[in-house]
PDB file of C-alpha atoms in Angstrom:
ATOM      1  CA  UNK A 720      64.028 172.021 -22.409  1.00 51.00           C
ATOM      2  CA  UNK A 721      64.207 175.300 -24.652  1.00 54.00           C
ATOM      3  CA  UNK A 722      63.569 174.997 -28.135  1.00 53.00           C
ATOM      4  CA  UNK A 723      66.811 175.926 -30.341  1.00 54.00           C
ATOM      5  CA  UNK A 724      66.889 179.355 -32.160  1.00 52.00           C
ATOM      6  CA  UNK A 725      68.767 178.818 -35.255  1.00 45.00           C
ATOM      7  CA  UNK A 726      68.970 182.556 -36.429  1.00 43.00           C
ATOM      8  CA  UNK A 727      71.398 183.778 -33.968  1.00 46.00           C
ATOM      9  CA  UNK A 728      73.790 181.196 -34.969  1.00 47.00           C
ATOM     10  CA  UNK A 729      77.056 182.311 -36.837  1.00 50.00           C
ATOM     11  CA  UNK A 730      78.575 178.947 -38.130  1.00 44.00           C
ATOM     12  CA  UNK A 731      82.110 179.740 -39.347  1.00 47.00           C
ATOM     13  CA  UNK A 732      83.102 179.313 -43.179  1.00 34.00           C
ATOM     14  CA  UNK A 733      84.848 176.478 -41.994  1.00 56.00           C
ATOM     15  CA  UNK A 734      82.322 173.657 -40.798  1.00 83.00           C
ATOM     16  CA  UNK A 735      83.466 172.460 -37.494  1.00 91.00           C
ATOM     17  CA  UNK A 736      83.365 168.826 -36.547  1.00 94.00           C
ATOM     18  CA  UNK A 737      81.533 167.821 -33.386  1.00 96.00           C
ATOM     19  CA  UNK A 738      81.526 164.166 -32.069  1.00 98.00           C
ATOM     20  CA  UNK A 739      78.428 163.694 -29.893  1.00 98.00           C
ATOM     21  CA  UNK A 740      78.197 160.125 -27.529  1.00 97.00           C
ATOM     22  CA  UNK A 741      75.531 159.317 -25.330  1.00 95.00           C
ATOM     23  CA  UNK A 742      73.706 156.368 -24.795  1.00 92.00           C
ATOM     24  CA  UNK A 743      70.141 158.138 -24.301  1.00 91.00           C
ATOM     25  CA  UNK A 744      68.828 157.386 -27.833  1.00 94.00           C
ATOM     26  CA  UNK A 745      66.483 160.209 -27.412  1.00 94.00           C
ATOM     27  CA  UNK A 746      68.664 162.489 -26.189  1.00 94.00           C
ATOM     28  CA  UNK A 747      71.211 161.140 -28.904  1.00 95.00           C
ATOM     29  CA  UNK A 748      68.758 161.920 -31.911  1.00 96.00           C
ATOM     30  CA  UNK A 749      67.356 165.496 -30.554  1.00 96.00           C
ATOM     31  CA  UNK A 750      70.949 166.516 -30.094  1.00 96.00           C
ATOM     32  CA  UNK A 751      72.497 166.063 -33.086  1.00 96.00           C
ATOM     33  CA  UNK A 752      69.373 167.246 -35.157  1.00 96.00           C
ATOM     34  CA  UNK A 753      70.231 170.539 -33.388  1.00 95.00           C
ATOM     35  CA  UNK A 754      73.554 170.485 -33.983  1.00 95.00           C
ATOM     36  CA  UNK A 755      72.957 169.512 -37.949  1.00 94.00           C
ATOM     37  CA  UNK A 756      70.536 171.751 -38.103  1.00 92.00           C
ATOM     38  CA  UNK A 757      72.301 174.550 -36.689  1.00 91.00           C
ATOM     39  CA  UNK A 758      75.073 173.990 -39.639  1.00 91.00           C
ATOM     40  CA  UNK A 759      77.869 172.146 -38.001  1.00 94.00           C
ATOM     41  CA  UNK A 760      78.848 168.592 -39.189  1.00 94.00           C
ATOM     42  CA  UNK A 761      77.638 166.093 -36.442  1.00 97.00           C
ATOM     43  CA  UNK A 762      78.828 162.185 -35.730  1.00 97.00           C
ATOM     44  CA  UNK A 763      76.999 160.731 -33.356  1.00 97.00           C
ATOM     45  CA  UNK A 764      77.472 157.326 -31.216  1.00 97.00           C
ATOM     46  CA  UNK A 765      76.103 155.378 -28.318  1.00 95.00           C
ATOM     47  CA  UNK A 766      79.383 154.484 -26.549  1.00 94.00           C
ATOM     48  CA  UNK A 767      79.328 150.734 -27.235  1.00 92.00           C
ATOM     49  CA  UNK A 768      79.061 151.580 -30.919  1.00 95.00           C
ATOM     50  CA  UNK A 769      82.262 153.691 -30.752  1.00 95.00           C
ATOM     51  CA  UNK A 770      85.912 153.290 -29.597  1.00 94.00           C
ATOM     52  CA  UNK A 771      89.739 154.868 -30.558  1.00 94.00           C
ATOM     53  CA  UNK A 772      90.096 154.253 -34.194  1.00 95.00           C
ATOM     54  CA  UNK A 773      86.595 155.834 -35.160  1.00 96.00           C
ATOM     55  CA  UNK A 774      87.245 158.836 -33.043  1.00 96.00           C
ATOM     56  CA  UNK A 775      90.220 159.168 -34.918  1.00 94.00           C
ATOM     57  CA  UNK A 776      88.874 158.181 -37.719  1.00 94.00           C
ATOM     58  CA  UNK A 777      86.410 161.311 -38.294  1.00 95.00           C
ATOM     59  CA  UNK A 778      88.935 164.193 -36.679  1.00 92.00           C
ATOM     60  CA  UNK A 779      86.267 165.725 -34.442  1.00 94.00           C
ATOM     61  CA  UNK A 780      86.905 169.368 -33.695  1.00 92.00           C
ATOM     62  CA  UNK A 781      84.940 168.655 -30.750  1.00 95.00           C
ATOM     63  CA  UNK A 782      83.319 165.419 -28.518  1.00 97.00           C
ATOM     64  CA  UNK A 783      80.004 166.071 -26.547  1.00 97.00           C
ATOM     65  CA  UNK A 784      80.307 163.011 -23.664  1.00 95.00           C
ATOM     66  CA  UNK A 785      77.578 162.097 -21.700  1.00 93.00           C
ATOM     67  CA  UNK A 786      77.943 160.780 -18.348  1.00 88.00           C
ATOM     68  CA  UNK A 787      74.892 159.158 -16.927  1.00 80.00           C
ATOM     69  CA  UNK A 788      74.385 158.891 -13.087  1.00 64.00           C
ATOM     70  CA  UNK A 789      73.673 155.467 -12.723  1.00 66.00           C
ATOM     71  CA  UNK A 790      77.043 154.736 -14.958  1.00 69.00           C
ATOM     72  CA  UNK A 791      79.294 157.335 -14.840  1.00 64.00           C
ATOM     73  CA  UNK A 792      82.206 155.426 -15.292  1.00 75.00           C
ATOM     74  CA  UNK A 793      81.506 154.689 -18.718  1.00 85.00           C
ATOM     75  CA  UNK A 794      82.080 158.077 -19.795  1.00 86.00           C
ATOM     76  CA  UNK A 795      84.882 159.084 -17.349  1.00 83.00           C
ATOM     77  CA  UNK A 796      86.707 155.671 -18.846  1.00 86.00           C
ATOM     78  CA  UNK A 797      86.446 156.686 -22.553  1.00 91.00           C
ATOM     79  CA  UNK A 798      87.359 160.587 -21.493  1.00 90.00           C
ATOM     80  CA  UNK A 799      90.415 159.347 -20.112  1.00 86.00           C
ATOM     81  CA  UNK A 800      90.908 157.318 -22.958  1.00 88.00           C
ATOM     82  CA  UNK A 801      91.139 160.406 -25.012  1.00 90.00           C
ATOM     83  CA  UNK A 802      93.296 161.960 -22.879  1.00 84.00           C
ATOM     84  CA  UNK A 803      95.910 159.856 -22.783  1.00 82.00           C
ATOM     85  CA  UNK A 804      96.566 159.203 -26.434  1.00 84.00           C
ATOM     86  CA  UNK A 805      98.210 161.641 -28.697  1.00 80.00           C
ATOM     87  CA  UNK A 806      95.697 161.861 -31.662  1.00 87.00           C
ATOM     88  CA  UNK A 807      92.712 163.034 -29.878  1.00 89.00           C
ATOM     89  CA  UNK A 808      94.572 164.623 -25.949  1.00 84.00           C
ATOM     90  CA  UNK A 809      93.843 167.612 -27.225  1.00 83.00           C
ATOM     91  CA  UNK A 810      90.752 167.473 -29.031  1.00 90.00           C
ATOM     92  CA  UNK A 811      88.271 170.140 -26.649  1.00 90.00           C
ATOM     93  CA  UNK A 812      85.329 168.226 -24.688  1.00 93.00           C
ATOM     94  CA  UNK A 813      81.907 169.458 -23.612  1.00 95.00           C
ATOM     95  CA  UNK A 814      79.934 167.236 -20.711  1.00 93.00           C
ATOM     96  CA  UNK A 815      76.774 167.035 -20.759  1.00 93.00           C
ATOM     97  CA  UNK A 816      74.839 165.301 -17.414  1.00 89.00           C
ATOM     98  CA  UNK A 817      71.576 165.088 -15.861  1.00 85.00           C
ATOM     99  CA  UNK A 818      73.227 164.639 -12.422  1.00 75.00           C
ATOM    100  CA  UNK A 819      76.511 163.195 -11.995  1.00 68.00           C
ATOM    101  CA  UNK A 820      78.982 165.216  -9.375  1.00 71.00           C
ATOM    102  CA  UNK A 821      82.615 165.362  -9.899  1.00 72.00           C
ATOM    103  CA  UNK A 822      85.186 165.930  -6.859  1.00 72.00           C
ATOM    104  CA  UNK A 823      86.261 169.925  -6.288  1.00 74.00           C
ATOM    105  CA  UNK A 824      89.642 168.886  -7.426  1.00 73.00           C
ATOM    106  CA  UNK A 825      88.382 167.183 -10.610  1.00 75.00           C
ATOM    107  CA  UNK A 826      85.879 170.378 -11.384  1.00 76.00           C
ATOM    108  CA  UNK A 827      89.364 172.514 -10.786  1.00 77.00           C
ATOM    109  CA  UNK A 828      90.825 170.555 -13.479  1.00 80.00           C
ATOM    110  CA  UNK A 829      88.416 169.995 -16.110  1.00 81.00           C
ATOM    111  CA  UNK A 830      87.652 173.934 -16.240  1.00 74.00           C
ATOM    112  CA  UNK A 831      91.217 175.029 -16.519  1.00 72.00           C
ATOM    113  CA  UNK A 832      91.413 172.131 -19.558  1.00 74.00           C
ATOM    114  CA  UNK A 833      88.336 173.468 -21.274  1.00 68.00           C
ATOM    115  CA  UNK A 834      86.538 170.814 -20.568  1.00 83.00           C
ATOM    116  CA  UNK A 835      82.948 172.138 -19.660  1.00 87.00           C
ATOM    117  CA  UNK A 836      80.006 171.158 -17.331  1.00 89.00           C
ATOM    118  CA  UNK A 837      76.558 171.229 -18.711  1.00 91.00           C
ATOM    119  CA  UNK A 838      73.548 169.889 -16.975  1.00 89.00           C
ATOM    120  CA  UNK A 839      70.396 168.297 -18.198  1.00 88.00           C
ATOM    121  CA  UNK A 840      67.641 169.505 -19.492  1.00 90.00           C
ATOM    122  CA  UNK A 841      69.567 171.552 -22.788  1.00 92.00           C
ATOM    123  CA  UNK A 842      69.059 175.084 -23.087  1.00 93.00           C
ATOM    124  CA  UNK A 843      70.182 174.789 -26.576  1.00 94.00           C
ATOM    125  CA  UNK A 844      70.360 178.452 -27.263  1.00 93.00           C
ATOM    126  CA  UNK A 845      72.558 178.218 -24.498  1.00 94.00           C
ATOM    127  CA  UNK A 846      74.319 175.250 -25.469  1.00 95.00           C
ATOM    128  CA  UNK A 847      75.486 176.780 -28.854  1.00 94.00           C
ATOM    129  CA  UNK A 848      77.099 179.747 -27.276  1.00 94.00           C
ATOM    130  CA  UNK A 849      79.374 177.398 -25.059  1.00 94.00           C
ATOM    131  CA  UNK A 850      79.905 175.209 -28.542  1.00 94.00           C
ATOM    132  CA  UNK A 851      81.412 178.209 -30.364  1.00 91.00           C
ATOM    133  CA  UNK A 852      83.292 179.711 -27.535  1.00 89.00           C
ATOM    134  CA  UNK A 853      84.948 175.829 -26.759  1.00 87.00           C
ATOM    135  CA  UNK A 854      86.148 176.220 -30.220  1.00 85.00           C
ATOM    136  CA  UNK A 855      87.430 179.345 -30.300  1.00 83.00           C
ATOM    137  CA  UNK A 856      89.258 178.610 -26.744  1.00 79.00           C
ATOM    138  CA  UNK A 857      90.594 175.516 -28.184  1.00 74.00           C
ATOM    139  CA  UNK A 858      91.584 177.271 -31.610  1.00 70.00           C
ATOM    140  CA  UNK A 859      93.740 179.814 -29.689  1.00 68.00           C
ATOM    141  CA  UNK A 860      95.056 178.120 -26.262  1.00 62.00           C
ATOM    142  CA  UNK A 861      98.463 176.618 -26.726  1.00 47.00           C
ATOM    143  CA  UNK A 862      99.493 172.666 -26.434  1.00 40.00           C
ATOM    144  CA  UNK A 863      98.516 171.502 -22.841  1.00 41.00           C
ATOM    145  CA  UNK A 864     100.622 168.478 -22.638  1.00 43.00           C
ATOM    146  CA  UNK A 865     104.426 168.480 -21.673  1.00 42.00           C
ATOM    147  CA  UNK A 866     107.000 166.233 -20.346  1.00 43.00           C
ATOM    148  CA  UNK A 867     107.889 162.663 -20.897  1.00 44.00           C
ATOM    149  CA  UNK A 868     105.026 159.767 -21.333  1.00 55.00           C
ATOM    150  CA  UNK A 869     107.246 156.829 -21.535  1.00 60.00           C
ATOM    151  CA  UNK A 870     107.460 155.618 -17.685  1.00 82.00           C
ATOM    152  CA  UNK A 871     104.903 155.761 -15.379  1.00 91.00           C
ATOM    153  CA  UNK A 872     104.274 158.293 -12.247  1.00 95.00           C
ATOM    154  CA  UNK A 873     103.759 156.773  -8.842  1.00 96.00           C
ATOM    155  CA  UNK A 874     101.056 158.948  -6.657  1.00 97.00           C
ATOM    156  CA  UNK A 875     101.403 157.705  -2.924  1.00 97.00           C
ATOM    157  CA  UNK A 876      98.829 158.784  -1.064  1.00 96.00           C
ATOM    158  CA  UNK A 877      96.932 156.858   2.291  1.00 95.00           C
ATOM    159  CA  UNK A 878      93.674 159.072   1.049  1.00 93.00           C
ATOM    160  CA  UNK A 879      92.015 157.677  -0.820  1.00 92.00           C
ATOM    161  CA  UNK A 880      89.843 160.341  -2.713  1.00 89.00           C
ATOM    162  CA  UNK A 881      93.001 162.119  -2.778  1.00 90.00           C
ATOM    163  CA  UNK A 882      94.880 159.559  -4.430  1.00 92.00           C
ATOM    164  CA  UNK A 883      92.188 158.826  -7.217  1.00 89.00           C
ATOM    165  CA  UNK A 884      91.691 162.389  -8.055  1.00 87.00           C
ATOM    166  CA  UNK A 885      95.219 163.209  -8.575  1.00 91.00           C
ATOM    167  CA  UNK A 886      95.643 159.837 -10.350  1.00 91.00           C
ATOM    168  CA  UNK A 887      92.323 160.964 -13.228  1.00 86.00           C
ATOM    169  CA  UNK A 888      93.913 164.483 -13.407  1.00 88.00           C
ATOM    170  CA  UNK A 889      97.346 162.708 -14.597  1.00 90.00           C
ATOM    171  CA  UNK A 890      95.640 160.476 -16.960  1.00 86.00           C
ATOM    172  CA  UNK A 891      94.108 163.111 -18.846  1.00 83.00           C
ATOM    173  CA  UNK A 892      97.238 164.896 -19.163  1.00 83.00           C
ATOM    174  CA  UNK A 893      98.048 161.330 -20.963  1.00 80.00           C
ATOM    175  CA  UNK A 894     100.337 160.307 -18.159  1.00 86.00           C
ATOM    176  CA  UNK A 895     100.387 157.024 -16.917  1.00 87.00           C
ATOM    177  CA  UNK A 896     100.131 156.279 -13.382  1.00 93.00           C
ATOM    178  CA  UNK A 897     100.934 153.754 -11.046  1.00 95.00           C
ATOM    179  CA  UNK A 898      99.972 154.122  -7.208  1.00 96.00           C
ATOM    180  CA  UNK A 899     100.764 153.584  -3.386  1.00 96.00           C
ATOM    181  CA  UNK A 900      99.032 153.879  -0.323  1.00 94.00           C
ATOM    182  CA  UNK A 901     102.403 154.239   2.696  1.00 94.00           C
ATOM    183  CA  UNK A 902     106.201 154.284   2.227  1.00 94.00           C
ATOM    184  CA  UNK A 903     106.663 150.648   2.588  1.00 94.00           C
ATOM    185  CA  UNK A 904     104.393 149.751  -0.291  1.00 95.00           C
ATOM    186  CA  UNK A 905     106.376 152.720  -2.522  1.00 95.00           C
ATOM    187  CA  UNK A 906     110.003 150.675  -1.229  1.00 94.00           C
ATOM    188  CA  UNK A 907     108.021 147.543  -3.349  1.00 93.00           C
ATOM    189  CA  UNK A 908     106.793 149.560  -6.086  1.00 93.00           C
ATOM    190  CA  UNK A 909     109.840 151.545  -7.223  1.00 92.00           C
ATOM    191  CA  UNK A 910     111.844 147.585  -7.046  1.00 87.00           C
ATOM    192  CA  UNK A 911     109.469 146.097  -9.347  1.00 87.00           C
ATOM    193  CA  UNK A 912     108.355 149.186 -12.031  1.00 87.00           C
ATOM    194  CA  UNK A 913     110.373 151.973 -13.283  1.00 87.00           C
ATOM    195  CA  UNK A 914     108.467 155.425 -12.885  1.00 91.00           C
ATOM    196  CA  UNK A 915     109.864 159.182 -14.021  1.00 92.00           C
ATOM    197  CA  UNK A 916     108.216 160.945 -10.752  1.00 95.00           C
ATOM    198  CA  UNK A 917     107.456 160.563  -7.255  1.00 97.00           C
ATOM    199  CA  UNK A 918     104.718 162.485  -6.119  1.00 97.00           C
ATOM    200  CA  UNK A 919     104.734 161.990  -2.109  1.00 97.00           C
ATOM    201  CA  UNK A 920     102.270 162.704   0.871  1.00 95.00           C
ATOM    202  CA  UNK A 921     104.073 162.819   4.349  1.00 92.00           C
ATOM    203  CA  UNK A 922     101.894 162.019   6.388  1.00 91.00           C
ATOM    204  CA  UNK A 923     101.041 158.485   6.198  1.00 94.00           C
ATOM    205  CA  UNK A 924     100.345 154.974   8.330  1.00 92.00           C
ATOM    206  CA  UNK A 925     103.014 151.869   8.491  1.00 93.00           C
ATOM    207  CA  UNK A 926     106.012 154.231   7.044  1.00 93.00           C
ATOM    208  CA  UNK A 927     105.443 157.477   6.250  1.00 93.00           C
ATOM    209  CA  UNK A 928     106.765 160.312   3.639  1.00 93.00           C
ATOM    210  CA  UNK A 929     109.716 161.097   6.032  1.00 92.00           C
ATOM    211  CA  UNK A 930     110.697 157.210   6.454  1.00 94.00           C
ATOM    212  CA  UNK A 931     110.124 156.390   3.107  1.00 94.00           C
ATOM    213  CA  UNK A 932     112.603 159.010   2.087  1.00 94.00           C
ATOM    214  CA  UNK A 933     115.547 158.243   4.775  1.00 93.00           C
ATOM    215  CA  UNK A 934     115.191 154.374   3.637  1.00 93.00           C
ATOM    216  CA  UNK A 935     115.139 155.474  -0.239  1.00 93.00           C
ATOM    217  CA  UNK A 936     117.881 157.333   0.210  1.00 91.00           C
ATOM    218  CA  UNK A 937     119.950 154.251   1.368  1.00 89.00           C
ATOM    219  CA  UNK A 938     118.839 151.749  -0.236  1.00 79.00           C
ATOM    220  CA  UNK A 939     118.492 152.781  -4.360  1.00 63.00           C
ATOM    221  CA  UNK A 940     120.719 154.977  -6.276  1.00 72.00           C
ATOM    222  CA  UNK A 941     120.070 157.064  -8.863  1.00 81.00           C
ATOM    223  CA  UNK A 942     117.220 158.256  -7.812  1.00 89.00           C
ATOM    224  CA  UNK A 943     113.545 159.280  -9.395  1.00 91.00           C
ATOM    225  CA  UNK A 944     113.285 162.706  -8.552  1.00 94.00           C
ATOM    226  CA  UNK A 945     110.247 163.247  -5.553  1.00 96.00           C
ATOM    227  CA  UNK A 946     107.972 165.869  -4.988  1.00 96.00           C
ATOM    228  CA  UNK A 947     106.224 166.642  -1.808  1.00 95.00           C
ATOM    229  CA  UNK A 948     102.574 167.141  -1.417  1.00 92.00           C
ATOM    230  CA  UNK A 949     101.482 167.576   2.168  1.00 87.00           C
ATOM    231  CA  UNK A 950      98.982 169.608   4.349  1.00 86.00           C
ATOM    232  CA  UNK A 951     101.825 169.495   7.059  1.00 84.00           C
ATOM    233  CA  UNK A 952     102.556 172.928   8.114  1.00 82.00           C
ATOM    234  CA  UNK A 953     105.942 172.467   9.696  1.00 82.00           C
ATOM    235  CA  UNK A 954     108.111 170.652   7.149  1.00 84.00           C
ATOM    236  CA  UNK A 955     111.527 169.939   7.915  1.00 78.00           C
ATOM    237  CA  UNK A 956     113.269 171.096   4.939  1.00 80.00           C
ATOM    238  CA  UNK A 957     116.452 170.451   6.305  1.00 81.00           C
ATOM    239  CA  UNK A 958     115.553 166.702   6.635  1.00 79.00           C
ATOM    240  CA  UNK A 959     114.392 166.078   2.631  1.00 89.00           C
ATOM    241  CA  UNK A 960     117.379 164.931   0.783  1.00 92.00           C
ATOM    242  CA  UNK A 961     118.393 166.647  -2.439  1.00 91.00           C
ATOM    243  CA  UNK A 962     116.727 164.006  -4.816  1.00 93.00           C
ATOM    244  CA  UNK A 963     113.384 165.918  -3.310  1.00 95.00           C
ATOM    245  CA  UNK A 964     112.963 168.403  -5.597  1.00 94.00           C
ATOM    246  CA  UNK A 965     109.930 170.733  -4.836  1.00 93.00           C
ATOM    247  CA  UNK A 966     107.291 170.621  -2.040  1.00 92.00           C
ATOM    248  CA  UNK A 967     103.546 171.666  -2.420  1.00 91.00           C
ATOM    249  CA  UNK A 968     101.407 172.362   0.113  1.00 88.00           C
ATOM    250  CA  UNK A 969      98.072 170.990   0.386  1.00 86.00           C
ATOM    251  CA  UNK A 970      95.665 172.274  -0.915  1.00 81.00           C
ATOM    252  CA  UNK A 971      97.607 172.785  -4.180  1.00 79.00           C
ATOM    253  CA  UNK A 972      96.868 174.954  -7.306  1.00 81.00           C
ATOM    254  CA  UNK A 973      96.415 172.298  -9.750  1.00 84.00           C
ATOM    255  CA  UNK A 974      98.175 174.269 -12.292  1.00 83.00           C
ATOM    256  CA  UNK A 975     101.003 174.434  -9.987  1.00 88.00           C
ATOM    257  CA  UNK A 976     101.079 170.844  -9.777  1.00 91.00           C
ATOM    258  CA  UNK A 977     101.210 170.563 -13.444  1.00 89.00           C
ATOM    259  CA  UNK A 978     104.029 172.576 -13.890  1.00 89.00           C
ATOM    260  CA  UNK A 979     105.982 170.452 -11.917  1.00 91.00           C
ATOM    261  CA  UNK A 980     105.222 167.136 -13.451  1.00 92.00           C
ATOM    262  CA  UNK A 981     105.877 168.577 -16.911  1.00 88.00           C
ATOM    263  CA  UNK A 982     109.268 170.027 -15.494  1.00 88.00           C
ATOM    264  CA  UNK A 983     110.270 166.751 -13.389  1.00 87.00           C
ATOM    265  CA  UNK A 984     108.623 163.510 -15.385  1.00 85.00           C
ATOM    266  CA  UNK A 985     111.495 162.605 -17.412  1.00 68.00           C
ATOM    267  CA  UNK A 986     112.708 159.281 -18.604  1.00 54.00           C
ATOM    268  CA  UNK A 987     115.384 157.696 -15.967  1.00 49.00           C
TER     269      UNK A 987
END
């Protein structure tokens, strides 16, 4: 682990805030000494000790999360916890792990959000530089979040891994999501729950995209608009009705797929 050099350090007339949470006590401690020390104001918190209001409560300019590898979902939770409410979506986070591996999609994401990476052991010369240029980033880049949060959006997809990343991405946009696994469980869904957006794979077991669109089209009216998101390389455009309102191959640029969901996820 390298020691800290403190002389190189420009700390801006304005003190910046940094929220650090980690539930390595050590780790905790020798962090935010090097933070302090280095001139920035530091909170710092196990993540039992912490939740919503206290996050709030001290305005970070930036959270340090840790995720640990043997319980990972602890910090993914509270990140998308963040996310998704409108005092701290789009307050900039830094990672820090000793080994925990995030899906390719999820890695997409997280570095076009400026939402860094770092892996154990610190390098805190290092570890500065990315602090002050996650600032700056943040300080400059424009709101990230558009669109309408008040319904849900229903992700039906039979994968799986698919399905789950795309669902985390939408959460930390501070979407809410609802999911489906073929077109006959989507029928169900849409009956029971309102949603603002449809975001549909075509190829699927039981009834897929296709089926799931003919019967949709009979059977409710108005309809939640739909986009397509299939590796299918011959799609029948002629065969989506008009309520179907883009279609993205897969793999898709993520920032594509944002776009779309900010256009398209509107009250109904």
């Amino acid at each position: 682990m390298g020691e800290p050099d403190f002389s190189s350090i420009n700390i801006p007339q304005q003190i910046a805030r940094i929220l650090i949470i980690d539930n390595d006590k050590q780790m905790l401690d020798l962090s935010t000494t090097a933070l302090k020390e280095a001139g920035w104001q530091v909170y710092s918190y196990a993540y039992t000790e912490i939740d919503l209001a206290l996050v709030v409560q001290h305005h970070p300019d930036l959270i340090i999360l840790d995720f640990e590898l043997e319980d990972a979902g602890v910090g993914w939770g509270f990140l998308q916890l963040l996310k998704m409410d409108d005092t701290t979506a789009k307050i900039p986070i830094i990672i820090t792990t000793a080994g925990f591996q995030l899906p390719t999609e999820l890695r997409d994401y997280l570095s076009i959000r400026y939402i860094s990476i770092v892996h154990k052991p610190l390098d805190f010369d290092s570890f500065f530089v990315l602090i002050r240029k996650t600032l700056e980033e943040a300080s400059q880049a424009n709101t990230l979040f558009s669109g309408d949060r008040t319904l849900p959006i229903l992700v039906v997809d039979d994968n799986e891994d698919m399905r789950e990343a795309t669902t985390s991405i939408l959460r930390l946009e501070g979407y809410r999501v609802i999911t489906a696994y073929n077109g006959l469980v989507t029928l169900d869904t849409i009956l029971h729950a309102d949603c603002c957006l449809i975001l549909l794979d075509l190829d699927m077991p039981i009834m897929n995209g296709y089926e799931f669109l003919i019967a949709y089209d009979r059977q409710l009216r108005p309809h939640i608009p739909v986009v397509v998101l299939s590796a299918e390389p011959n799609i029948d455009f002629h065969a989506l009705p008009n309520f179907v309102v883009d279609v993205l191959p897969k793999p898709f640029f993520l920032k594509r797929l944002l776009e779309l969901v900010g256009r398209y996820a509107r009250t109904v």
